[in-house]
Amino acid sequence: MALTGRAALVAALGSIPVGILEPSWTGILAVNGPLALACACDYALAAPVRRLQLARSGDSSIRLGDTADVTLTITNPSRRPLRARLRDAWPPSSWRPGIEIDASRHLLTVPPGERRRVTTRLRPTRRGDRQADRVTIRSYGPLGLFSRQGTHKVPWTVRVLPPFTSRKHLPSKLARLHELDGRTSVLTRGEGTEFDSLREYVPGDDTRSIDWRATARQSAVAVRTWRPERDRHILVVLDTGRTSAGRVGDAPRLDASMDAALLLAALASRAGDRVALLAYDRRVRALVQGRAAGDVLPSLVNAMATLEPELVETNARGLTATALRTAPRRSLIVLLTTLDAAPVEQGLLPVLPQLTQRHTVLVASVADPHIARMAQARGDTEAVYEAAAAAQAQSERRRTAEQLRRHGVTVVDATPEDLAPALADAYLALKAAGRL
């Protein structure tokens, strides 16, 4: 890159023998008058930076893992051509490590009275809002000896949404839902189901579903089919307290919980149920309710985008009271939290009866797959000790889960990859049993 300002002048003067340089700037300029004049003209011919007009356009939201293109339009209203280097600054998490320098810097030339566009491609590495910082422009003269530099504030926000990787499981779960909904010849019956239609008896049908009055009016045996009731209420509660910050693999537990919540919401809204979301630790971090079926998933994804684990202990009493206010009618409350013994025994268990006496409660938790690998380790003394520690941790989780089940709670404990489909299966099982 060409040197600018006084550095360029000094570098040029450095090529002149020391003996002919005068000890004053007057002598230097007398000897190098043409060079000084060239530098002054170069500075004067550089396009002014402050008069430039900048505007943004492009992507405002993407899923984590995708790329966002943000276009910067530079208008040059001056009479001088703009020859410039431009840096479009964004937070470091807007790119993968090592590519920020190339992605945020641009060379451009804008003739007088015209405009040009440059595009910065972002690939964020974290959820949340990524806000543009300042745009720095260095405008060069035609000789590249001097430059003008300035900055502009051009606001823009790109919201990075959860990736929803578990959506690959949605087709298989919808197929199971269609079976429960009476679209295939699978018969379900429970106190939470409603009469759907009559059809001819086939071997294997439950004889308790034979409609004898309809059979008497026709030559074939008729049976009633049932389908799960619609318009049930589901409240998904995300625990955003300290335990949700623990990393399992490359992501916090909260991210796996959100992914499972999105699959459940997509499935339940297709089933005709109403889904609400509450994120809580010591106060409400997000609340989504009253959305139509088509708006549920976009609303949840948008609300989850900015959620981060809070390094505080979750207030179980406050969480319970807020959940009861949010779900005044009988609902399925899905609590995505930890199965660690201390938070459950000291926080959740004392207030759990307030939830179970009015609602059906399902607790889902993210298990660490590393613990399972440790439990299988053998070979040396260190591995045996690790296996013993892992077995103890697994035993404590099973004991905690059993305590919850004794209170009538359905428990799902699975690794990040398996949590979303396991939670969806638990929802379908409750729906098939008529417990919603």
Coordinates of C-alpha atoms in Angstrom, one line a residue:
M1 CA 0.0 0.0 0.0
A2 CA 1.3 3.5 -0.8
L3 CA 2.6 5.6 2.0
T4 CA 0.5 8.7 2.8
G5 CA 1.0 12.2 4.2
R6 CA 4.3 13.3 5.7
A7 CA 5.6 9.6 5.6
A8 CA 5.5 9.7 1.8
L9 CA 7.4 13.0 1.7
V10 CA 10.0 11.8 4.1
A11 CA 10.5 8.6 2.2
A12 CA 11.0 10.5 -1.0
L13 CA 13.5 12.9 0.6
G14 CA 15.3 9.9 2.0
S15 CA 16.7 9.1 -1.5
I16 CA 18.5 12.5 -1.7
P17 CA 22.2 12.5 -0.4
V18 CA 22.4 13.8 3.1
G19 CA 25.0 16.4 2.2
I20 CA 22.7 18.5 0.0
L21 CA 19.9 18.6 2.6
E22 CA 19.5 21.9 4.4
P23 CA 18.9 21.8 8.2
S24 CA 15.6 23.5 7.8
W25 CA 12.3 22.7 6.1
T26 CA 12.8 25.8 3.9
G27 CA 15.9 24.2 2.5
I28 CA 14.2 20.9 2.0
L29 CA 11.3 22.5 0.1
A30 CA 13.7 24.5 -2.0
V31 CA 15.5 21.4 -3.1
N32 CA 12.3 19.3 -3.4
G33 CA 9.8 21.9 -4.4
P34 CA 8.4 19.8 -7.3
L35 CA 7.8 16.9 -5.0
A36 CA 6.1 19.0 -2.3
L37 CA 3.9 20.6 -5.0
A38 CA 3.0 17.1 -6.3
C39 CA 2.1 16.0 -2.8
A40 CA 0.0 19.1 -2.2
C41 CA -1.9 18.6 -5.5
D42 CA -2.4 14.9 -4.7
Y43 CA -4.0 15.8 -1.4
A44 CA -6.2 18.5 -3.0
L45 CA -7.4 16.1 -5.8
A46 CA -8.4 13.4 -3.3
A47 CA -12.2 13.2 -3.1
P48 CA -13.6 14.5 0.3
V49 CA -14.8 11.7 2.6
R50 CA -17.3 13.6 4.7
R51 CA -19.5 14.6 1.8
L52 CA -20.0 10.9 0.7
Q53 CA -23.5 9.6 1.1
L54 CA -23.8 6.0 2.3
A55 CA -26.8 3.7 2.6
R56 CA -27.3 0.0 3.4
S57 CA -29.6 -2.8 2.1
G58 CA -29.6 -6.6 2.1
D59 CA -30.4 -9.4 4.5
S60 CA -31.8 -8.5 7.9
S61 CA -32.2 -12.1 9.3
I62 CA -30.6 -15.5 8.6
R63 CA -30.4 -18.8 10.3
L64 CA -27.2 -19.7 12.1
G65 CA -24.8 -21.3 9.6
D66 CA -26.1 -19.4 6.6
T67 CA -24.5 -16.3 5.0
A68 CA -25.9 -12.8 4.9
D69 CA -25.1 -10.3 2.2
V70 CA -25.2 -6.6 3.3
T71 CA -24.8 -4.1 0.5
L72 CA -23.3 -0.7 1.0
T73 CA -24.2 2.0 -1.6
I74 CA -21.6 4.9 -1.8
T75 CA -22.6 8.0 -3.6
N76 CA -19.9 10.6 -4.6
P77 CA -21.5 14.1 -4.9
S78 CA -18.2 15.9 -5.4
R79 CA -16.5 16.9 -8.6
R80 CA -13.5 14.7 -7.9
P81 CA -13.3 10.9 -8.5
L82 CA -13.2 8.8 -5.4
R83 CA -10.3 6.3 -5.3
A84 CA -10.6 4.6 -1.9
R85 CA -10.1 1.7 0.4
L86 CA -13.1 1.0 2.6
R87 CA -13.5 -1.1 5.8
D88 CA -17.0 -2.1 6.7
A89 CA -16.7 -3.0 10.4
W90 CA -18.9 -5.6 12.1
P91 CA -18.5 -7.6 15.4
P92 CA -15.9 -10.4 15.3
S93 CA -18.6 -13.1 15.6
S94 CA -19.9 -12.0 12.3
W95 CA -17.4 -14.2 10.5
R96 CA -15.6 -17.4 11.1
P97 CA -12.1 -16.9 12.6
G98 CA -9.5 -15.8 10.1
I99 CA -11.6 -14.4 7.3
E100 CA -12.7 -11.0 8.7
I101 CA -9.9 -9.0 7.1
D102 CA -10.8 -10.1 3.6
A103 CA -14.5 -10.0 4.1
S104 CA -14.7 -6.4 5.5
R105 CA -12.3 -4.6 3.2
H106 CA -13.0 -3.3 -0.3
L107 CA -11.3 -1.3 -3.0
L108 CA -13.6 1.0 -5.0
T109 CA -13.6 3.8 -7.5
V110 CA -16.6 6.2 -7.8
P111 CA -16.7 8.8 -10.6
P112 CA -18.0 12.3 -9.7
G113 CA -21.8 12.4 -9.3
E114 CA -22.2 8.6 -9.5
R115 CA -22.7 5.7 -7.0
R116 CA -21.2 2.3 -6.5
R117 CA -22.1 -0.7 -4.4
V118 CA -19.9 -3.1 -2.4
T119 CA -21.2 -6.2 -0.6
T120 CA -20.0 -7.6 2.7
R121 CA -20.8 -11.2 3.2
L122 CA -21.3 -12.3 6.8
R123 CA -21.2 -15.8 8.2
P124 CA -22.1 -15.4 11.9
T125 CA -20.9 -17.9 14.4
R126 CA -23.4 -17.1 17.2
R127 CA -27.1 -16.4 17.5
G128 CA -28.4 -12.9 18.2
D129 CA -28.3 -9.5 16.7
R130 CA -25.2 -8.4 14.8
Q131 CA -25.0 -4.6 14.4
A132 CA -22.9 -2.8 11.9
D133 CA -20.2 -0.6 13.4
R134 CA -18.6 2.4 11.5
V135 CA -17.6 2.5 7.9
T136 CA -14.0 3.8 7.5
I137 CA -13.0 5.3 4.1
R138 CA -9.5 6.3 3.0
S139 CA -9.6 8.5 -0.1
Y140 CA -6.5 8.7 -2.2
G141 CA -5.3 11.3 -4.7
P142 CA -4.3 10.3 -8.3
L143 CA -0.7 9.7 -7.3
G144 CA -1.4 7.8 -4.1
L145 CA 0.9 10.0 -2.1
F146 CA -1.6 11.6 0.3
S147 CA -5.1 10.5 1.5
R148 CA -8.1 11.8 3.3
Q149 CA -9.7 9.5 5.9
G150 CA -13.0 9.6 7.7
T151 CA -15.8 7.4 9.1
H152 CA -19.5 7.2 8.7
K153 CA -22.2 5.6 10.9
V154 CA -24.5 3.5 8.7
P155 CA -26.7 1.5 11.0
W156 CA -27.9 -2.0 10.1
T157 CA -28.8 -5.1 12.1
V158 CA -28.7 -8.8 11.0
R159 CA -30.6 -11.1 13.4
V160 CA -29.1 -14.6 13.5
L161 CA -31.9 -17.1 14.2
P162 CA -31.6 -20.6 15.7
P163 CA -30.7 -23.1 13.0
F164 CA -33.6 -25.5 13.8
T165 CA -31.6 -28.6 12.8
S166 CA -34.2 -30.9 14.1
R167 CA -36.7 -30.0 11.4
K168 CA -35.3 -33.1 9.5
H169 CA -37.4 -35.2 12.0
L170 CA -40.6 -33.3 11.3
P171 CA -41.9 -35.5 8.3
S172 CA -41.7 -38.7 10.3
K173 CA -43.4 -37.1 13.3
L174 CA -46.1 -35.7 11.1
A175 CA -46.7 -39.2 9.7
R176 CA -47.2 -40.5 13.2
L177 CA -49.5 -37.6 13.9
H178 CA -51.6 -38.4 10.9
E179 CA -52.1 -41.9 12.2
L180 CA -53.3 -40.6 15.5
D181 CA -55.6 -38.2 13.7
G182 CA -57.5 -41.0 12.0
R183 CA -56.1 -40.5 8.5
T184 CA -55.0 -44.2 8.6
S185 CA -56.6 -47.2 10.0
V186 CA -55.0 -46.9 13.4
L187 CA -57.5 -46.8 16.3
T188 CA -56.8 -44.7 19.4
R189 CA -59.0 -44.3 22.4
G190 CA -58.6 -42.3 25.6
E191 CA -60.4 -39.8 27.7
G192 CA -58.8 -37.0 25.7
T193 CA -60.0 -38.3 22.3
E194 CA -63.2 -37.5 20.4
F195 CA -65.4 -39.4 18.0
D196 CA -64.3 -39.1 14.4
S197 CA -66.3 -41.5 12.1
L198 CA -67.6 -45.1 11.5
R199 CA -65.9 -47.7 9.4
E200 CA -66.1 -51.4 8.8
Y201 CA -64.6 -53.7 11.4
V202 CA -61.3 -55.4 10.5
P203 CA -59.7 -58.2 12.5
G204 CA -57.6 -56.7 15.3
D205 CA -59.9 -53.8 16.1
D206 CA -60.8 -53.2 19.7
T207 CA -64.2 -54.8 20.2
R208 CA -65.1 -52.1 22.7
S209 CA -65.3 -49.7 19.8
I210 CA -68.0 -51.6 18.0
D211 CA -71.1 -49.5 17.4
W212 CA -73.9 -52.0 17.8
R213 CA -76.7 -49.6 16.8
A214 CA -74.9 -48.8 13.5
T215 CA -74.2 -52.5 13.0
A216 CA -77.9 -53.3 13.4
R217 CA -78.8 -50.9 10.6
Q218 CA -76.3 -52.4 8.1
S219 CA -75.0 -55.8 7.1
A220 CA -71.4 -55.2 8.2
V221 CA -70.0 -54.7 11.7
A222 CA -69.2 -51.0 12.3
V223 CA -66.7 -49.6 14.6
R224 CA -66.1 -46.1 15.9
T225 CA -62.8 -44.4 15.1
W226 CA -61.4 -41.7 17.4
R227 CA -59.0 -38.9 17.0
P228 CA -57.0 -36.8 19.6
E229 CA -58.8 -33.6 20.5
R230 CA -57.6 -30.4 18.9
D231 CA -57.2 -27.0 20.4
R232 CA -55.2 -28.2 23.4
H233 CA -52.9 -25.7 25.1
I234 CA -49.1 -26.2 25.3
L235 CA -46.8 -24.0 27.2
V236 CA -43.1 -24.5 26.5
V237 CA -40.9 -23.2 29.4
L238 CA -37.2 -22.6 28.8
D239 CA -35.0 -22.4 31.9
T240 CA -32.4 -19.8 31.0
G241 CA -30.6 -19.9 34.3
R242 CA -27.1 -21.0 35.2
T243 CA -27.5 -24.7 34.3
S244 CA -28.5 -23.8 30.7
A245 CA -25.1 -22.3 30.1
G246 CA -23.2 -25.6 30.5
R247 CA -21.7 -26.6 27.2
V248 CA -22.5 -30.0 25.7
G249 CA -20.3 -30.4 22.7
D250 CA -19.9 -27.1 20.9
A251 CA -23.0 -25.4 22.1
P252 CA -24.7 -24.5 25.4
R253 CA -27.5 -26.7 26.7
L254 CA -29.9 -23.8 26.0
D255 CA -29.4 -24.2 22.2
A256 CA -30.3 -27.9 22.3
S257 CA -33.4 -27.1 24.4
M258 CA -34.5 -24.4 21.9
D259 CA -34.1 -26.8 19.0
A260 CA -36.3 -29.4 20.7
A261 CA -38.9 -26.7 21.5
L262 CA -39.0 -25.6 17.9
L263 CA -39.7 -29.2 16.7
L264 CA -42.4 -29.6 19.3
A265 CA -44.0 -26.3 18.4
A266 CA -44.0 -27.2 14.7
L267 CA -45.6 -30.5 15.4
A268 CA -48.2 -29.3 17.9
S269 CA -49.3 -26.4 15.7
R270 CA -49.9 -28.9 12.8
A271 CA -51.9 -30.9 15.2
G272 CA -54.2 -28.0 15.9
D273 CA -52.9 -27.2 19.3
R274 CA -52.1 -23.8 20.6
V275 CA -48.4 -23.2 21.6
A276 CA -47.0 -20.6 23.8
L277 CA -43.4 -19.9 25.0
L278 CA -42.0 -18.7 28.2
A279 CA -38.2 -18.1 28.9
Y280 CA -37.4 -17.5 32.5
D281 CA -34.6 -17.5 35.1
R282 CA -35.3 -14.8 37.7
R283 CA -37.4 -12.7 35.3
V284 CA -39.2 -13.2 32.0
R285 CA -36.7 -13.2 29.2
A286 CA -39.2 -14.0 26.4
L287 CA -42.9 -14.5 26.1
V288 CA -44.8 -15.6 23.1
Q289 CA -48.5 -16.4 23.3
G290 CA -51.8 -15.9 21.4
R291 CA -50.2 -16.6 18.0
A292 CA -52.1 -18.2 15.1
A293 CA -50.9 -21.6 13.9
G294 CA -49.1 -20.1 10.9
D295 CA -47.3 -17.5 13.0
V296 CA -46.2 -19.7 15.9
L297 CA -42.9 -21.0 14.5
P298 CA -41.7 -17.6 13.1
S299 CA -42.6 -15.9 16.4
L300 CA -40.7 -18.5 18.5
V301 CA -37.6 -18.4 16.3
N302 CA -37.5 -14.6 16.5
A303 CA -37.9 -14.6 20.3
M304 CA -35.3 -17.3 20.8
A305 CA -32.7 -15.6 18.6
T306 CA -31.5 -13.2 21.3
L307 CA -31.8 -15.5 24.3
E308 CA -28.6 -16.2 26.2
P309 CA -28.0 -18.2 29.4
E310 CA -27.9 -16.1 32.5
L311 CA -25.4 -16.9 35.1
V312 CA -27.9 -16.9 38.0
E313 CA -29.8 -19.5 39.9
T314 CA -33.3 -20.0 38.5
N315 CA -36.0 -18.9 40.8
A316 CA -38.3 -22.0 40.7
R317 CA -41.1 -20.3 42.7
G318 CA -41.1 -17.3 40.3
L319 CA -41.0 -19.6 37.3
T320 CA -44.0 -21.6 38.6
A321 CA -46.0 -18.5 39.4
T322 CA -45.3 -17.1 36.0
A323 CA -46.2 -20.3 34.2
L324 CA -49.5 -20.5 36.1
R325 CA -50.4 -17.0 35.1
T326 CA -49.4 -17.6 31.5
A327 CA -51.5 -20.9 31.3
P328 CA -54.7 -20.2 33.2
R329 CA -56.5 -23.1 31.4
R330 CA -55.5 -26.8 31.7
S331 CA -52.4 -27.2 29.5
L332 CA -49.4 -29.4 28.8
I333 CA -46.5 -27.6 30.4
V334 CA -43.1 -28.6 28.9
L335 CA -40.3 -27.6 31.1
L336 CA -36.8 -27.7 29.5
T337 CA -34.4 -27.6 32.4
T338 CA -31.7 -29.6 34.2
L339 CA -32.0 -33.0 35.9
D340 CA -29.1 -32.2 38.3
A341 CA -30.1 -33.2 41.8
A342 CA -29.6 -30.0 43.7
P343 CA -31.6 -27.6 41.5
V344 CA -34.5 -30.1 41.2
E345 CA -34.6 -31.2 44.8
Q346 CA -34.2 -27.7 46.3
G347 CA -35.9 -25.7 43.7
L348 CA -38.4 -27.6 41.5
L349 CA -39.8 -30.4 43.7
P350 CA -41.2 -28.2 46.5
V351 CA -43.3 -26.2 44.0
L352 CA -44.1 -29.0 41.5
P353 CA -47.5 -29.9 43.1
Q354 CA -48.8 -26.4 42.1
L355 CA -48.2 -27.3 38.5
T356 CA -49.3 -31.0 38.5
Q357 CA -52.6 -30.4 40.2
R358 CA -53.8 -28.1 37.4
H359 CA -51.7 -29.2 34.4
T360 CA -50.0 -32.1 32.7
V361 CA -46.2 -31.6 33.2
L362 CA -43.4 -32.9 31.0
V363 CA -39.7 -32.2 32.0
A364 CA -37.1 -32.5 29.3
S365 CA -33.4 -32.3 29.9
V366 CA -30.2 -32.4 27.9
A367 CA -27.8 -35.2 28.8
D368 CA -24.1 -35.0 28.2
P369 CA -23.0 -37.7 25.7
H370 CA -19.4 -37.4 27.1
I371 CA -20.7 -38.9 30.4
A372 CA -21.9 -42.0 28.5
R373 CA -18.6 -42.4 26.8
M374 CA -16.8 -42.0 30.1
A375 CA -19.0 -44.8 31.6
Q376 CA -17.7 -47.2 29.0
A377 CA -14.1 -46.3 29.5
R378 CA -11.6 -49.0 30.6
G379 CA -8.0 -49.8 30.2
D380 CA -6.1 -48.0 32.9
T381 CA -6.6 -46.7 36.4
E382 CA -7.6 -43.2 35.3
A383 CA -10.2 -44.6 32.9
V384 CA -11.7 -46.8 35.6
Y385 CA -12.0 -43.8 37.9
E386 CA -13.7 -41.8 35.1
A387 CA -16.1 -44.6 34.5
A388 CA -17.0 -44.8 38.2
A389 CA -17.6 -41.0 38.3
A390 CA -19.8 -41.2 35.1
A391 CA -21.8 -44.1 36.5
Q392 CA -22.5 -42.1 39.7
A393 CA -23.6 -39.1 37.7
Q394 CA -26.0 -41.3 35.6
S395 CA -27.3 -42.9 38.8
E396 CA -28.1 -39.5 40.3
R397 CA -29.9 -38.4 37.1
R398 CA -32.0 -41.6 37.1
R399 CA -32.9 -41.0 40.8
T400 CA -33.9 -37.4 40.1
A401 CA -36.0 -38.5 37.1
E402 CA -37.7 -41.1 39.3
Q403 CA -38.6 -38.5 41.9
L404 CA -40.3 -36.4 39.2
R405 CA -42.2 -39.4 37.9
R406 CA -43.6 -40.2 41.3
H407 CA -45.2 -36.7 41.1
G408 CA -46.9 -37.7 37.8
V409 CA -44.4 -35.9 35.6
T410 CA -43.3 -37.3 32.2
V411 CA -39.5 -37.2 31.9
V412 CA -37.4 -37.0 28.8
D413 CA -33.6 -37.3 29.3
A414 CA -31.6 -37.4 26.0
T415 CA -28.5 -36.2 24.3
P416 CA -28.6 -33.0 22.2
E417 CA -29.0 -35.0 19.0
D418 CA -31.8 -37.2 20.4
L419 CA -33.7 -34.7 22.6
A420 CA -35.9 -33.1 19.9
P421 CA -37.3 -36.4 18.4
A422 CA -37.6 -37.9 21.9
L423 CA -39.6 -34.9 23.1
A424 CA -41.8 -35.1 20.0
D425 CA -42.4 -38.8 20.7
A426 CA -43.4 -38.0 24.3
Y427 CA -45.9 -35.4 23.1
L428 CA -47.4 -37.8 20.6
A429 CA -47.7 -40.5 23.3
L430 CA -49.5 -38.2 25.6
K431 CA -51.8 -37.2 22.8
A432 CA -52.5 -40.8 21.9
A433 CA -53.3 -41.6 25.5
G434 CA -55.7 -38.7 25.8
R435 CA -53.7 -37.0 28.5
L436 CA -53.7 -33.5 27.0

